Amino acid sequence: SQTIHQWPATLVQPVGSPLSLECTVEGTSNPNLYWYRQAAGRGLQLLFYSVGIGQISSEVPQNLSASRPQDRQFILSSKKLLLSDSGFYLCAWSDAYEQYFGPGTRLTVT
Amino acid sequence: AQSVAQPEDQVNVAEGNPLTVKCTYSVSGNPYLFWYVQYPNRGLQFLLKYITGDNLVKGSYGFEAEFNKSQTSFHLKKPSALVSDSALYFCAVRDLNYGQNFVFGPGTRLSVLP
């Protein structure tokens, strides 16, 4: 069966520090991969999605970037965090129909 | 463009009563429709989907949803609510004519009161 992992589960970082969040998927190949941010426990904001290695589409101009170095690995990065980057970050993958979510990373920028 | 509306920020229902969480959508092609549930500090969990076929879809934990094409709605229902159903519920749509993205509604917080 398919499994999606995210780490770390929680992270507290100072303003101006770098960020790297990792997401990996097991049990499937060539998945579509997504990064979302959720603020204040409400709506999801799509940040990036990828249909293949090295193929990244950005949905919202911002302080973040994404990379997909391997088929089942998706990384969210920032060179310098802002206070507004705080939130709950969710990775997801999809097949032909459904989307499946990871457990999320709670990022607090102080 | 695709869009999803969940007109209620909050739904309160007494335990044992039926519940409905509303969702309407807008797509240009044939929609794939989904409901997800989120518990605090957790990822979204899939509840059910409509792809094609019977308009009444049954899903996990006793939930069901009815696809209504004329009203462009996909309301989530459960005959008898449990306190443990209290969570944040998201409706989502996917239109493959517009690529790989899923569009999510803003979410509805369901509180089931004992």
PDB file of C-alpha atoms in Angstrom, chain B residues 13-68:
ATOM      1  CA  VAL B  13     -25.574  19.416  15.497  1.00  0.00           C
ATOM      2  CA  ALA B  14     -26.654  17.346  18.481  1.00  0.00           C
ATOM      3  CA  GLU B  15     -25.321  13.834  18.827  1.00  0.00           C
ATOM      4  CA  GLY B  16     -27.682  11.329  17.241  1.00  0.00           C
ATOM      5  CA  ASN B  17     -29.192  13.873  14.867  1.00  0.00           C
ATOM      6  CA  PRO B  18     -28.607  13.832  11.126  1.00  0.00           C
ATOM      7  CA  LEU B  19     -25.931  16.162   9.771  1.00  0.00           C
ATOM      8  CA  THR B  20     -25.403  17.906   6.457  1.00  0.00           C
ATOM      9  CA  VAL B  21     -22.341  19.828   5.337  1.00  0.00           C
ATOM     10  CA  LYS B  22     -22.967  21.755   2.141  1.00  0.00           C
ATOM     11  CA  CYS B  23     -20.764  22.069  -0.940  1.00  0.00           C
ATOM     12  CA  THR B  24     -21.338  23.636  -4.344  1.00  0.00           C
ATOM     13  CA  TYR B  25     -18.876  23.703  -7.193  1.00  0.00           C
ATOM     14  CA  SER B  26     -18.168  25.238 -10.558  1.00  0.00           C
ATOM     15  CA  VAL B  27     -16.257  23.476 -13.337  1.00  0.00           C
ATOM     16  CA  SER B  28     -16.348  23.594 -17.100  1.00  0.00           C
ATOM     17  CA  GLY B  29     -16.131  19.861 -17.679  1.00  0.00           C
ATOM     18  CA  ASN B  30     -17.170  16.765 -15.792  1.00  0.00           C
ATOM     19  CA  PRO B  31     -16.203  17.051 -12.125  1.00  0.00           C
ATOM     20  CA  TYR B  32     -14.474  14.630  -9.871  1.00  0.00           C
ATOM     21  CA  LEU B  33     -15.715  15.495  -6.377  1.00  0.00           C
ATOM     22  CA  PHE B  34     -14.239  14.642  -2.994  1.00  0.00           C
ATOM     23  CA  TRP B  35     -14.791  15.052   0.726  1.00  0.00           C
ATOM     24  CA  TYR B  36     -11.941  15.069   3.204  1.00  0.00           C
ATOM     25  CA  VAL B  37     -11.899  15.357   7.001  1.00  0.00           C
ATOM     26  CA  GLN B  38      -9.165  16.906   9.114  1.00  0.00           C
ATOM     27  CA  TYR B  39      -8.641  16.440  12.836  1.00  0.00           C
ATOM     28  CA  PRO B  40      -6.484  18.932  14.767  1.00  0.00           C
ATOM     29  CA  ASN B  41      -2.824  18.966  13.728  1.00  0.00           C
ATOM     30  CA  ARG B  42      -3.347  16.106  11.300  1.00  0.00           C
ATOM     31  CA  GLY B  43      -3.321  15.715   7.553  1.00  0.00           C
ATOM     32  CA  LEU B  44      -6.506  15.443   5.531  1.00  0.00           C
ATOM     33  CA  GLN B  45      -8.192  12.044   5.435  1.00  0.00           C
ATOM     34  CA  PHE B  46     -10.187  10.915   2.423  1.00  0.00           C
ATOM     35  CA  LEU B  47     -13.878  10.238   3.114  1.00  0.00           C
ATOM     36  CA  LEU B  48     -15.475   9.633  -0.266  1.00  0.00           C
ATOM     37  CA  LYS B  49     -15.461  10.565  -3.921  1.00  0.00           C
ATOM     38  CA  TYR B  50     -17.745  10.882  -6.911  1.00  0.00           C
ATOM     39  CA  ILE B  51     -16.222  10.046 -10.274  1.00  0.00           C
ATOM     40  CA  THR B  52     -19.138   8.674 -12.278  1.00  0.00           C
ATOM     41  CA  GLY B  53     -22.143   6.417 -11.828  1.00  0.00           C
ATOM     42  CA  ASP B  54     -24.619   6.427  -8.956  1.00  0.00           C
ATOM     43  CA  ASN B  55     -25.264   9.928  -7.650  1.00  0.00           C
ATOM     44  CA  LEU B  56     -25.341   8.699  -4.050  1.00  0.00           C
ATOM     45  CA  VAL B  57     -21.868   7.876  -2.864  1.00  0.00           C
ATOM     46  CA  LYS B  58     -21.131   6.048   0.380  1.00  0.00           C
ATOM     47  CA  GLY B  59     -17.858   6.537   2.171  1.00  0.00           C
ATOM     48  CA  SER B  60     -15.964   5.988   5.376  1.00  0.00           C
ATOM     49  CA  TYR B  61     -17.384   6.236   8.919  1.00  0.00           C
ATOM     50  CA  GLY B  62     -21.018   6.147   7.745  1.00  0.00           C
ATOM     51  CA  PHE B  63     -20.797   9.302   5.633  1.00  0.00           C
ATOM     52  CA  GLU B  64     -22.455   9.660   2.269  1.00  0.00           C
ATOM     53  CA  ALA B  65     -22.805  12.418  -0.317  1.00  0.00           C
ATOM     54  CA  GLU B  66     -25.175  13.095  -3.152  1.00  0.00           C
ATOM     55  CA  PHE B  67     -24.016  14.462  -6.480  1.00  0.00           C
ATOM     56  CA  ASN B  68     -26.596  16.829  -7.961  1.00  0.00           C
TER      57      ASN B  68
END
